[in-house]
Coordinates of N, CA and C and ligand atoms in Angstrom, one line a residue:
M241 N 51.9 12.7 -0.4 CA 52.2 14.0 -0.9 C 51.1 14.6 -1.7
S242 N 50.5 13.7 -2.6 CA 49.4 14.2 -3.4 C 48.2 14.6 -2.5
T243 N 47.9 13.9 -1.4 CA 46.8 14.2 -0.5 C 47.0 15.6 0.0
L244 N 48.2 15.9 0.4 CA 48.6 17.2 1.0 C 48.2 18.3 0.0
L245 N 48.6 18.0 -1.3 CA 48.3 19.0 -2.3 C 46.8 19.3 -2.4
V246 N 46.0 18.2 -2.4 CA 44.6 18.4 -2.5 C 44.0 19.2 -1.4
L247 N 44.5 18.9 -0.1 CA 44.1 19.6 1.1 C 44.4 21.1 0.9
L248 N 45.6 21.4 0.5 CA 46.0 22.8 0.3 C 45.1 23.5 -0.7
G249 N 44.8 22.7 -1.8 CA 43.9 23.2 -2.9 C 42.6 23.7 -2.3
C250 N 42.0 22.8 -1.4 CA 40.7 23.1 -0.8 C 40.7 24.4 0.0
Q251 N 41.8 24.6 0.7 CA 41.8 25.8 1.5 C 41.7 27.1 0.7
A252 N 42.0 27.0 -0.5 CA 41.9 28.2 -1.4 C 40.5 28.6 -1.7
G253 N 39.5 27.7 -1.4 CA 38.1 28.0 -1.6 C 37.7 27.7 -3.1
F254 N 36.6 28.1 -3.5 CA 36.1 27.9 -4.8 C 36.6 28.9 -5.8
A255 N 36.9 28.4 -7.0 CA 37.4 29.3 -8.0 C 36.3 30.4 -8.3
D256 N 35.0 29.9 -8.4 CA 33.9 30.8 -8.6 C 33.2 31.0 -7.2
P257 N 33.5 32.1 -6.5 CA 33.0 32.3 -5.1 C 31.5 32.2 -5.0
S258 N 30.8 32.5 -6.1 CA 29.3 32.5 -6.1 C 28.8 31.1 -5.9
R259 N 29.7 30.1 -6.2 CA 29.2 28.7 -6.1 C 29.5 28.1 -4.8
E260 N 30.1 28.8 -3.9 CA 30.5 28.3 -2.6 C 29.4 27.8 -1.8
F261 N 28.3 28.5 -1.8 CA 27.1 28.1 -1.0 C 25.9 27.9 -2.0
G262 N 25.1 26.9 -1.7 CA 23.9 26.7 -2.5 C 22.9 27.9 -2.2
A263 N 21.8 27.9 -3.0 CA 20.8 28.9 -2.8 C 20.1 28.6 -1.5
P264 N 19.8 29.7 -0.8 CA 19.2 29.5 0.6 C 17.9 28.7 0.4
V265 N 17.6 27.8 1.4 CA 16.4 27.0 1.4 C 15.3 27.9 2.1
L266 N 14.3 28.2 1.3 CA 13.2 29.1 1.8 C 12.1 28.2 2.3
E267 N 11.6 28.4 3.5 CA 10.4 27.7 4.0 C 9.2 28.3 3.4
G268 N 8.6 27.6 2.5 CA 7.4 28.2 1.8 C 6.2 27.3 2.1
E269 N 5.2 27.5 1.3 CA 4.0 26.7 1.5 C 4.3 25.3 0.9
R270 N 3.7 24.3 1.5 CA 3.9 22.9 1.0 C 2.7 22.4 0.3
F271 N 2.9 21.6 -0.8 CA 1.8 20.9 -1.4 C 1.4 19.7 -0.6
P272 N 0.1 19.3 -0.8 CA -0.3 18.2 0.1 C 0.3 16.8 -0.3
T273 N 0.3 15.9 0.7 CA 0.6 14.5 0.5 C -0.6 13.7 0.6
E274 N -1.1 13.1 -0.5 CA -2.3 12.3 -0.4 C -2.1 10.8 -0.5
V275 N -2.9 10.1 0.3 CA -2.8 8.6 0.2 C -3.8 8.2 -0.8
H276 N -3.3 7.4 -1.8 CA -4.2 6.9 -2.8 C -5.1 5.8 -2.2
T277 N -6.4 6.0 -2.4 CA -7.3 5.0 -1.9 C -7.9 4.3 -3.1
P278 N -7.7 3.0 -3.2 CA -8.2 2.3 -4.4 C -9.7 2.4 -4.5
T279 N -10.2 2.8 -5.7 CA -11.6 3.0 -5.8 C -12.4 1.6 -5.7
T280 N -11.6 0.5 -5.8 CA -12.2 -0.8 -5.7 C -12.3 -1.2 -4.2
L281 N -11.9 -0.4 -3.3 CA -12.0 -0.8 -1.9 C -13.5 -0.6 -1.5
G282 N -14.1 -1.7 -1.1 CA -15.5 -1.6 -0.8 C -16.4 -1.9 -2.0
V283 N -15.8 -2.5 -3.0 CA -16.5 -2.8 -4.2 C -16.2 -4.3 -4.5
V284 N -17.1 -5.1 -4.8 CA -16.8 -6.5 -5.1 C -17.1 -6.8 -6.6
D285 N -16.2 -7.6 -7.2 CA -16.5 -7.9 -8.6 C -17.6 -8.9 -8.7
T286 N -18.5 -8.7 -9.8 CA -19.6 -9.6 -10.0 C -19.2 -10.5 -11.2
P287 N -19.9 -11.6 -11.5 CA -19.7 -12.4 -12.7 C -20.1 -11.6 -14.0
V288 N -20.8 -10.5 -13.8 CA -21.2 -9.7 -15.0 C -20.0 -8.9 -15.5
T289 N -19.8 -8.9 -16.8 CA -18.7 -8.1 -17.4 C -19.2 -7.0 -18.3
D290 N -18.4 -6.0 -18.4 CA -18.8 -4.9 -19.4 C -18.3 -5.3 -20.8
V291 N -18.4 -4.3 -21.7 CA -18.0 -4.6 -23.1 C -16.6 -4.9 -23.3
H292 N -15.7 -4.5 -22.3 CA -14.3 -4.8 -22.4 C -13.9 -6.1 -21.7
G293 N -14.9 -6.7 -21.1 CA -14.6 -8.0 -20.4 C -14.2 -7.8 -19.0
T294 N -14.2 -6.5 -18.5 CA -13.9 -6.2 -17.2 C -15.0 -6.5 -16.2
P295 N -14.8 -7.2 -15.1 CA -15.9 -7.5 -14.2 C -16.6 -6.2 -13.7
V296 N -17.9 -6.2 -13.6 CA -18.6 -5.0 -13.1 C -18.6 -5.1 -11.6
G297 N -18.2 -4.0 -10.9 CA -18.1 -4.0 -9.5 C -19.4 -3.5 -8.9
V298 N -19.7 -3.9 -7.7 CA -20.9 -3.5 -7.0 C -20.5 -3.2 -5.5
A299 N -21.0 -2.1 -4.9 CA -20.7 -1.7 -3.6 C -21.3 -2.7 -2.5
C300 N -20.5 -2.9 -1.4 CA -20.9 -3.8 -0.4 C -22.3 -3.5 0.1
A301 N -22.6 -2.1 0.2 CA -23.8 -1.7 0.8 C -25.1 -2.0 -0.1
T302 N -24.8 -2.5 -1.3 CA -26.0 -2.9 -2.1 C -26.7 -4.1 -1.5
C303 N -25.9 -5.0 -0.9 CA -26.4 -6.2 -0.4 C -26.4 -6.3 1.1
H304 N -25.5 -5.6 1.7 CA -25.2 -5.7 3.2 C -25.6 -4.5 3.9
G305 N -25.8 -4.6 5.2 CA -25.9 -3.4 6.0 C -27.4 -3.0 6.1
P306 N -27.7 -2.0 7.0 CA -29.1 -1.6 7.2 C -29.8 -1.0 6.0
D307 N -29.0 -0.4 5.1 CA -29.6 0.2 4.0 C -29.6 -0.6 2.7
A308 N -29.3 -1.9 2.9 CA -29.2 -2.8 1.7 C -30.5 -2.8 0.9
A309 N -30.3 -2.5 -0.4 CA -31.5 -2.4 -1.3 C -32.1 -3.7 -1.7
T310 N -31.3 -4.8 -1.6 CA -31.8 -6.1 -2.0 C -31.8 -7.0 -0.9
A311 N -32.4 -8.2 -1.0 CA -32.5 -9.2 0.0 C -31.5 -10.2 -0.2
W312 N -30.5 -9.9 -1.0 CA -29.4 -10.9 -1.3 C -28.8 -11.5 -0.1
A313 N -28.3 -10.6 0.8 CA -27.5 -11.1 1.9 C -28.3 -11.9 2.9
S314 N -29.6 -11.9 2.8 CA -30.4 -12.7 3.7 C -30.8 -14.1 3.1
R315 N -30.1 -14.4 2.0 CA -30.3 -15.7 1.4 C -29.2 -16.7 1.8
P316 N -29.4 -17.4 2.9 CA -28.3 -18.3 3.4 C -28.0 -19.3 2.3
G317 N -26.7 -19.7 2.2 CA -26.4 -20.7 1.2 C -26.1 -20.2 -0.2
E318 N -26.4 -18.9 -0.4 CA -26.1 -18.3 -1.7 C -24.6 -18.3 -2.0
P319 N -24.1 -18.8 -3.1 CA -22.7 -19.0 -3.3 C -21.9 -17.7 -3.5
F320 N -22.6 -16.6 -3.7 CA -21.8 -15.4 -4.1 C -20.7 -15.0 -3.1
H321 N -19.5 -15.0 -3.6 CA -18.3 -14.6 -2.9 C -18.1 -15.2 -1.5
T322 N -18.6 -16.3 -1.2 CA -18.3 -17.0 0.1 C -17.1 -17.9 -0.2
G323 N -16.6 -18.5 0.9 CA -15.5 -19.4 0.7 C -14.2 -18.7 0.6
V324 N -14.0 -17.5 1.3 CA -12.8 -16.8 1.3 C -11.7 -17.6 2.0
E325 N -10.6 -17.7 1.4 CA -9.5 -18.4 2.1 C -8.6 -17.4 2.7
L326 N -8.3 -17.5 4.0 CA -7.6 -16.6 4.8 C -6.2 -17.1 5.0
H327 N -5.1 -16.3 4.6 CA -3.7 -16.7 4.9 C -3.1 -15.5 5.5
H328 N -3.5 -15.2 6.7 CA -3.1 -14.0 7.4 C -2.9 -14.3 8.9
G329 N -1.8 -15.0 9.2 CA -1.5 -15.3 10.6 C -2.7 -16.1 11.2
P330 N -2.9 -16.0 12.6 CA -3.9 -16.8 13.2 C -5.2 -16.0 13.4
I331 N -5.4 -14.8 12.7 CA -6.6 -14.0 13.0 C -7.8 -14.6 12.2
T332 N -9.0 -14.1 12.7 CA -10.2 -14.6 12.1 C -11.0 -13.5 11.4
C333 N -12.0 -13.8 10.7 CA -12.8 -12.9 9.9 C -13.2 -11.7 10.8
A334 N -13.7 -12.0 12.0 CA -14.2 -11.0 12.8 C -13.2 -10.1 13.4
S335 N -11.9 -10.4 13.2 CA -10.8 -9.5 13.7 C -10.8 -8.2 12.8
C336 N -11.4 -8.3 11.6 CA -11.4 -7.2 10.7 C -12.8 -6.8 10.3
H337 N -13.7 -7.8 10.0 CA -15.1 -7.5 9.6 C -16.0 -7.4 10.8
D338 N -17.0 -6.4 10.7 CA -18.0 -6.4 11.7 C -19.1 -7.4 11.3
P339 N -19.3 -8.5 12.1 CA -20.2 -9.5 11.7 C -21.7 -9.0 11.6
D340 N -22.0 -7.9 12.3 CA -23.3 -7.4 12.3 C -23.6 -6.4 11.2
D341 N -22.6 -5.9 10.6 CA -22.7 -4.9 9.5 C -21.5 -5.1 8.5
R342 N -21.8 -5.9 7.5 CA -20.7 -6.3 6.6 C -20.2 -5.2 5.7
T343 N -20.9 -4.1 5.8 CA -20.3 -2.9 5.0 C -19.2 -2.3 5.8
K344 N -18.9 -2.8 7.0 CA -17.9 -2.1 7.8 C -16.8 -3.1 8.3
L345 N -15.7 -2.5 8.5 CA -14.6 -3.2 9.2 C -14.7 -2.7 10.7
R346 N -14.0 -3.4 11.6 CA -14.0 -2.9 13.0 C -12.7 -3.1 13.6
L347 N -12.4 -2.2 14.6 CA -11.2 -2.3 15.4 C -11.4 -3.2 16.6
A348 N -10.3 -3.5 17.3 CA -10.4 -4.5 18.4 C -11.4 -4.0 19.5
D349 N -11.5 -2.6 19.6 CA -12.4 -2.1 20.7 C -13.9 -2.0 20.2
G350 N -14.1 -2.5 19.0 CA -15.5 -2.6 18.5 C -15.9 -1.4 17.6
T351 N -15.0 -0.4 17.5 CA -15.2 0.8 16.7 C -15.4 0.4 15.2
G352 N -16.5 0.8 14.6 CA -16.7 0.5 13.2 C -15.8 1.4 12.3
L353 N -15.5 0.9 11.1 CA -14.5 1.6 10.3 C -15.0 1.4 8.8
D354 N -15.0 2.5 8.0 CA -15.4 2.3 6.6 C -14.3 1.6 5.9
L355 N -14.6 0.8 4.9 CA -13.6 0.1 4.1 C -12.5 1.0 3.6
A356 N -12.9 2.2 3.2 CA -11.9 3.2 2.7 C -10.9 3.5 3.8
D357 N -11.2 3.3 5.1 CA -10.2 3.6 6.1 C -9.5 2.3 6.6
A358 N -9.3 1.4 5.7 CA -8.7 0.1 6.0 C -7.3 0.3 6.6
M359 N -6.6 1.4 6.2 CA -5.2 1.6 6.7 C -5.2 1.7 8.3
T360 N -6.2 2.3 8.8 CA -6.3 2.4 10.3 C -6.4 1.0 10.9
L361 N -7.0 0.1 10.2 CA -7.2 -1.3 10.7 C -5.8 -2.0 10.6
C362 N -5.1 -1.9 9.5 CA -3.8 -2.5 9.4 C -2.8 -1.9 10.4
A363 N -2.9 -0.6 10.7 CA -2.0 0.1 11.6 C -2.2 -0.5 13.0
Q364 N -3.4 -0.9 13.3 CA -3.7 -1.4 14.7 C -2.8 -2.6 15.0
C365 N -2.6 -3.4 14.1 CA -1.8 -4.7 14.4 C -0.3 -4.6 13.8
H366 N -0.1 -3.6 12.9 CA 1.3 -3.6 12.3 C 1.9 -2.2 12.6
G367 N 2.0 -1.9 13.9 CA 2.6 -0.7 14.4 C 4.0 -0.3 13.7
P368 N 4.9 -1.3 13.8 CA 6.3 -0.9 13.2 C 6.2 -0.6 11.7
Q369 N 5.4 -1.4 11.0 CA 5.3 -1.1 9.5 C 4.6 0.2 9.3
F370 N 3.6 0.5 10.1 CA 2.9 1.8 9.9 C 3.8 2.9 10.3
R371 N 4.6 2.8 11.3 CA 5.5 3.8 11.7 C 6.5 4.1 10.6
D372 N 7.0 2.9 10.0 CA 8.0 3.1 8.9 C 7.3 3.8 7.7
Y373 N 6.0 3.4 7.5 CA 5.2 4.0 6.4 C 5.1 5.5 6.6
T374 N 4.8 6.0 7.8 CA 4.7 7.4 8.1 C 6.0 8.1 7.9
H375 N 7.1 7.4 8.2 CA 8.4 8.0 8.0 C 8.9 7.9 6.5
G376 N 8.1 7.2 5.7 CA 8.4 7.1 4.3 C 9.3 6.0 3.9
S377 N 9.7 5.1 4.8 CA 10.6 4.0 4.4 C 9.8 2.7 4.2
H378 N 8.5 2.7 4.1 CA 7.7 1.5 3.7 C 6.6 2.0 2.8
G379 N 6.3 1.3 1.7 CA 5.1 1.6 1.0 C 5.3 2.5 -0.2
G380 N 6.5 3.1 -0.4 CA 6.8 3.9 -1.6 C 5.9 5.2 -1.7
M381 N 6.3 5.9 -2.7 CA 5.6 7.2 -2.9 C 5.9 7.7 -4.4
A382 N 5.0 8.5 -4.8 CA 5.2 9.1 -6.2 C 5.0 10.6 -6.1
G383 N 5.5 11.3 -7.1 CA 5.3 12.7 -7.1 C 6.6 13.4 -6.7
Y384 N 6.5 14.5 -6.0 CA 7.7 15.3 -5.6 C 8.3 14.9 -4.3
W385 N 9.6 14.8 -4.2 CA 10.3 14.6 -3.0 C 10.2 15.9 -2.1
D386 N 10.5 17.0 -2.8 CA 10.4 18.3 -2.1 C 9.0 18.8 -2.3
T387 N 8.2 18.7 -1.3 CA 6.7 19.1 -1.4 C 6.5 20.6 -1.5
R388 N 7.6 21.4 -1.4 CA 7.4 22.8 -1.7 C 7.3 23.0 -3.2
R389 N 7.7 22.0 -4.0 CA 7.6 22.1 -5.5 C 6.4 21.5 -6.1
G390 N 5.8 20.5 -5.4 CA 4.6 19.9 -6.0 C 4.1 18.8 -5.0
P391 N 2.9 18.2 -5.3 CA 2.3 17.3 -4.4 C 2.9 15.9 -4.5
R392 N 2.6 15.1 -3.5 CA 3.1 13.7 -3.4 C 2.0 12.8 -3.2
T393 N 2.1 11.5 -3.7 CA 1.0 10.5 -3.5 C 1.7 9.3 -2.8
R394 N 1.0 8.8 -1.8 CA 1.5 7.6 -1.1 C 0.5 6.4 -1.5
N395 N 1.1 5.2 -1.5 CA 0.2 4.1 -1.8 C -0.5 3.7 -0.5
H396 N -1.7 3.0 -0.7 CA -2.4 2.5 0.4 C -1.9 1.1 0.7
C397 N -1.9 0.6 1.9 CA -1.5 -0.8 2.3 C -2.1 -1.8 1.3
V398 N -3.4 -1.7 1.0 CA -4.0 -2.7 0.1 C -3.8 -2.5 -1.3
D399 N -3.0 -1.4 -1.7 CA -2.5 -1.3 -3.1 C -1.5 -2.4 -3.3
C400 N -0.8 -2.8 -2.3 CA 0.2 -3.8 -2.4 C -0.1 -5.2 -1.8
H401 N -0.8 -5.1 -0.6 CA -1.1 -6.3 0.2 C -2.5 -6.7 0.1
A402 N -2.9 -7.9 -0.4 CA -4.3 -8.3 -0.4 C -4.6 -8.6 1.0
P403 N -5.7 -8.1 1.5 CA -6.0 -8.2 3.0 C -6.2 -9.7 3.4
H404 N -6.7 -10.5 2.5 CA -6.8 -11.9 2.9 C -5.6 -12.8 2.8
A405 N -4.7 -12.4 2.0 CA -3.4 -13.1 1.8 C -2.3 -12.0 1.5
P406 N -1.8 -11.4 2.6 CA -1.0 -10.2 2.4 C 0.5 -10.5 2.0
A407 N 0.9 -11.8 2.2 CA 2.3 -12.1 2.0 C 2.7 -11.9 0.5
Y408 N 3.9 -11.5 0.2 CA 4.3 -11.5 -1.2 C 4.8 -12.9 -1.5
A409 N 4.6 -13.4 -2.7 CA 5.1 -14.7 -3.1 C 6.6 -14.6 -3.1
P410 N 7.3 -15.7 -2.7 CA 8.8 -15.7 -2.7 C 9.3 -15.3 -4.1
V411 N 10.4 -14.5 -4.0 CA 11.0 -14.1 -5.3 C 11.9 -15.2 -5.8
V412 N 11.7 -15.5 -7.1 CA 12.5 -16.6 -7.7 C 13.7 -15.9 -8.4
P413 N 14.9 -16.4 -8.0 CA 16.1 -15.8 -8.6 C 16.1 -16.0 -10.1
A414 N 16.5 -14.9 -10.8 CA 16.5 -15.0 -12.3 C 17.6 -15.9 -12.8
A415 N 17.5 -16.5 -13.9 CA 18.5 -17.4 -14.5 C 19.7 -16.5 -14.8
P416 N 21.0 -17.0 -14.6 CA 22.1 -16.2 -15.0 C 22.1 -15.7 -16.4
A417 N 22.7 -14.6 -16.7 CA 22.7 -14.0 -18.0 C 23.3 -15.0 -19.0
N418 N 22.8 -15.1 -20.2 CA 23.3 -16.0 -21.2 C 24.3 -15.3 -22.0
D419 N 25.5 -15.1 -21.4 CA 26.5 -14.2 -22.0 C 27.4 -15.0 -22.9
R420 N 27.6 -14.5 -24.1 CA 28.4 -15.2 -25.1 C 29.9 -15.1 -24.7
T421 N 30.3 -14.1 -24.0 CA 31.7 -14.0 -23.6 C 31.7 -14.0 -22.1
P422 N 31.9 -15.2 -21.4 CA 31.9 -15.2 -20.0 C 33.0 -14.3 -19.4
L423 N 32.8 -13.8 -18.2 CA 33.6 -12.8 -17.6 C 35.1 -13.2 -17.5
E424 N 35.4 -14.5 -17.2 CA 36.8 -15.0 -17.0 C 37.5 -14.8 -18.4
D425 N 36.8 -15.1 -19.5 CA 37.4 -15.1 -20.8 C 37.7 -13.6 -21.3
S426 N 36.8 -12.7 -20.9 CA 36.8 -11.4 -21.4 C 38.1 -10.6 -21.0
H427 N 38.7 -11.2 -19.9 CA 40.0 -10.5 -19.4 C 41.2 -11.2 -20.0
G428 N 41.0 -12.4 -20.6 CA 42.1 -13.2 -21.1 C 42.6 -12.7 -22.4
Ligands
HEC559 C1 -24.4 -8.8 -4.8 C2 -24.6 -8.8 -3.4 C3 -23.4 -8.7 -2.5 C4 -22.4 -7.8 -2.5 C5 -22.3 -6.6 -3.5 C6 -21.5 -8.0 -1.5 N1 -21.9 -9.2 -0.8 FE1 -21.1 -10.0 0.8 N2 -22.4 -11.6 0.7 C7 -23.4 -11.7 -0.1 C8 -24.1 -13.0 0.0 C9 -25.3 -13.5 -0.7 C10 -23.4 -13.6 1.1 C11 -23.6 -15.0 1.6 C12 -24.8 -15.1 2.5 C13 -24.6 -14.6 3.8 O1 -23.6 -15.0 4.5 O2 -25.3 -13.6 4.2 C14 -22.3 -12.7 1.5 C15 -21.4 -13.0 2.5 C16 -20.5 -12.1 3.0 C17 -19.6 -12.3 4.1 C18 -19.5 -13.6 4.9 C19 -18.7 -14.6 4.1 C20 -18.4 -15.9 4.7 O3 -17.8 -16.7 4.1 O4 -18.9 -16.1 5.9 C21 -18.8 -11.2 4.3 C22 -17.7 -10.9 5.3 C23 -19.2 -10.3 3.2 N3 -20.2 -10.8 2.5 C24 -18.6 -9.0 3.0 C25 -18.8 -8.2 1.9 C26 -18.1 -7.1 1.6 C27 -16.9 -6.5 2.4 C28 -18.5 -6.6 0.4 C29 -18.0 -5.4 -0.4 C30 -16.6 -5.4 -0.7 C31 -19.6 -7.5 0.0 N4 -19.8 -8.4 0.9 C32 -20.4 -7.3 -1.1 C33 -23.8 -10.7 -1.1 C34 -23.1 -9.6 -1.4
HEC560 C1 -6.9 -8.4 7.9 C2 -8.3 -8.0 7.9 C3 -9.2 -9.0 7.2 C4 -9.5 -10.3 7.6 C5 -8.9 -11.1 8.7 C6 -10.6 -10.7 6.7 N1 -10.9 -9.8 5.8 FE1 -12.3 -9.9 4.4 N2 -11.8 -8.0 3.7 C7 -10.9 -7.2 4.3 C8 -10.8 -6.0 3.5 C9 -9.9 -4.8 3.9 C10 -11.7 -6.1 2.5 C11 -12.0 -5.1 1.4 C12 -11.2 -5.4 0.1 C13 -11.6 -4.6 -1.0 O1 -12.7 -4.1 -1.1 O2 -10.8 -4.5 -2.0 C14 -12.3 -7.4 2.6 C15 -13.2 -7.9 1.7 C16 -14.0 -9.1 1.9 C17 -15.1 -9.6 1.1 C18 -15.6 -8.9 -0.1 C19 -15.2 -9.6 -1.4 C20 -13.8 -9.8 -1.6 O3 -13.4 -11.0 -1.6 O4 -13.0 -8.8 -1.7 C21 -15.5 -10.7 1.6 C22 -16.6 -11.6 1.1 C23 -14.7 -11.0 2.8 N3 -13.8 -10.0 3.0 C24 -14.8 -12.1 3.6 C25 -14.0 -12.4 4.6 C26 -14.0 -13.7 5.3 C27 -15.1 -14.8 5.1 C28 -13.0 -13.7 6.2 C29 -12.5 -14.8 7.2 C30 -12.3 -16.1 6.5 C31 -12.3 -12.4 6.0 N4 -12.9 -11.7 5.1 C32 -11.2 -12.0 6.8 C33 -10.1 -7.5 5.4 C34 -10.1 -8.7 6.1
HEC561 C1 -6.1 -8.1 14.1 C2 -4.7 -8.0 13.8 C3 -4.3 -7.8 12.3 C4 -4.8 -6.9 11.4 C5 -6.0 -6.0 11.6 C6 -4.0 -7.0 10.3 N1 -3.0 -7.9 10.4 FE1 -1.6 -8.4 9.1 N2 -0.9 -9.8 10.3 C7 -1.4 -10.1 11.6 C8 -0.7 -11.3 12.1 C9 -1.0 -11.9 13.5 C10 0.2 -11.7 11.1 C11 1.1 -12.9 11.1 C12 2.4 -12.5 11.7 C13 3.4 -13.6 11.7 O1 3.1 -14.7 11.2 O2 4.6 -13.4 12.1 C14 0.1 -10.7 10.0 C15 0.9 -10.7 8.9 C16 0.9 -9.8 7.9 C17 1.8 -9.6 6.8 C18 3.0 -10.5 6.6 C19 2.6 -11.8 5.9 C20 3.8 -12.7 5.7 O3 3.5 -13.9 6.0 O4 4.9 -12.3 5.4 C21 1.4 -8.6 6.1 C22 2.1 -8.1 4.8 C23 0.2 -8.0 6.7 N3 -0.1 -8.8 7.8 C24 -0.4 -6.9 6.2 C25 -1.6 -6.5 6.7 C26 -2.5 -5.5 6.1 C27 -2.2 -4.8 4.8 C28 -3.5 -5.3 6.9 C29 -4.7 -4.3 6.7 C30 -5.6 -4.7 5.5 C31 -3.4 -6.1 8.0 N4 -2.2 -6.9 7.9 C32 -4.2 -6.2 9.1 C33 -2.4 -9.4 12.2 C34 -3.2 -8.4 11.7
HEC562 C1 4.5 -0.3 -2.4 C2 4.0 -1.5 -1.9 C3 3.7 -1.6 -0.4 C4 2.9 -0.9 0.4 C5 2.1 0.4 -0.1 C6 2.9 -1.4 1.7 N1 3.8 -2.5 1.7 FE1 4.1 -3.7 3.3 N2 5.5 -4.7 2.3 C7 5.8 -4.5 1.0 C8 6.9 -5.4 0.6 C9 7.6 -5.4 -0.8 C10 7.2 -6.1 1.8 C11 8.3 -7.2 1.9 C12 7.8 -8.5 1.5 C13 8.8 -9.6 1.7 O1 9.8 -9.4 2.4 O2 8.5 -10.7 1.2 C14 6.3 -5.8 2.8 C15 6.2 -6.3 4.1 C16 5.2 -6.0 5.0 C17 5.0 -6.7 6.2 C18 5.7 -8.0 6.6 C19 6.8 -7.7 7.7 C20 8.0 -7.2 7.0 O3 8.4 -6.0 7.4 O4 8.6 -7.9 6.2 C21 4.0 -6.1 6.9 C22 3.3 -6.5 8.2 C23 3.5 -5.0 6.0 N3 4.3 -5.0 4.9 C24 2.5 -4.2 6.4 C25 2.2 -3.0 5.6 C26 1.2 -2.0 6.1 C27 0.5 -2.0 7.4 C28 1.2 -1.1 5.0 C29 0.4 0.2 5.0 C30 0.6 1.2 6.1 C31 2.0 -1.5 4.0 N4 2.6 -2.7 4.4 C32 2.2 -0.9 2.8 C33 5.2 -3.6 0.1 C34 4.3 -2.7 0.5

């Protein structure tokens, strides 16, 4: 009986007719969606620290590639940043790095890629995740949902996944709440 009354009530429409329809959605100009590129992409930490104790970064091209200003990279056996441990499926270093120019990444067809374009490299092997990313269901976003009102920022794959060990550590369940009045008692 009460359901019937509600249905009858609806038929009468809104008490305030001006509220019956929302404001029309106007197609206007849209603000850009920008992918955040970490400024540390293509920069390696050195043992040198600044006044705040933060490691000083140096660009790959300082030591590698045709324009390298130093002879660092031609010193075989030099311990600097070697011994990278890879935990990324069965792939090898050369699946991602160009062995002839270490300032570059490379795709499977040999095309060189700047480190800043690492997302194209990830997308090559992770099609489903990249598709989800472009649809907005992987990788998160910040800023405006409605880009007619303001800009939006997307995260880069390597903001979240370290390229050499991309898996997230397993989540440890939190300890149960230390409640002074357990649920069963609170009803008693
Ligand atoms: C301060 C100098 C310096 C900088 C900066 C530097 N490298 Fe190196 N890199 C070296 C040296 C020295 C080696 C070891 C000698 C060699 O293999 O040529 C090396 C080795 C490597 C190797 C081979 C590692 C291995 O275990 O076989 C890769 C790949 C590499 N560098 C990539 C990079 C990338 C990418 C960057 C920037 C993010 C970078 N390097 C920045 C000096 C540098
Ligand atoms: C899935 C792709 C991928 C694979 C496989 C890979 N790398 Fe990298 N590597 C990257 C990317 C992307 C960066 C740039 C990271 C940055 O600058 O923040 C990088 C950075 C580096 C650097 C610069 C310093 C550092 O540690 O960030 C070195 C050295 C390096 N890689 C060596 C190697 C070696 C050696 C292997 C194989 C054992 C390897 N990489 C395998 C993608 C890869
Ligand atoms: C050359 C192909 C290739 C490239 C390039 C590549 N991956 Fe992978 N990735 C793999 C393979 C193979 C696996 C392992 C899949 C498995 O074990 O089921 C993997 C696994 C992963 C995983 C899941 C790890 C886990 O164990 O749960 C993540 C996350 C990932 N990759 C992120 C990235 C990111 C970010 C990049 C770009 C920096 C990248 N991958 C580039 C081939 C690649
Ligand atoms: C905001 C952080 C974030 C960003 C950005 C991000 N991912 Fe992920 N990714 C995750 C999380 C969280 C998981 C789930 C990890 C788990 O289940 O343990 C995941 C899982 C994955 C996996 C493992 C397979 C799966 O679906 O569980 C792959 C491969 C992957 N991401 C690739 C990518 C690629 C490629 C990009 C860039 C286009 C990217 N991710 C951007 C957070 C991120």
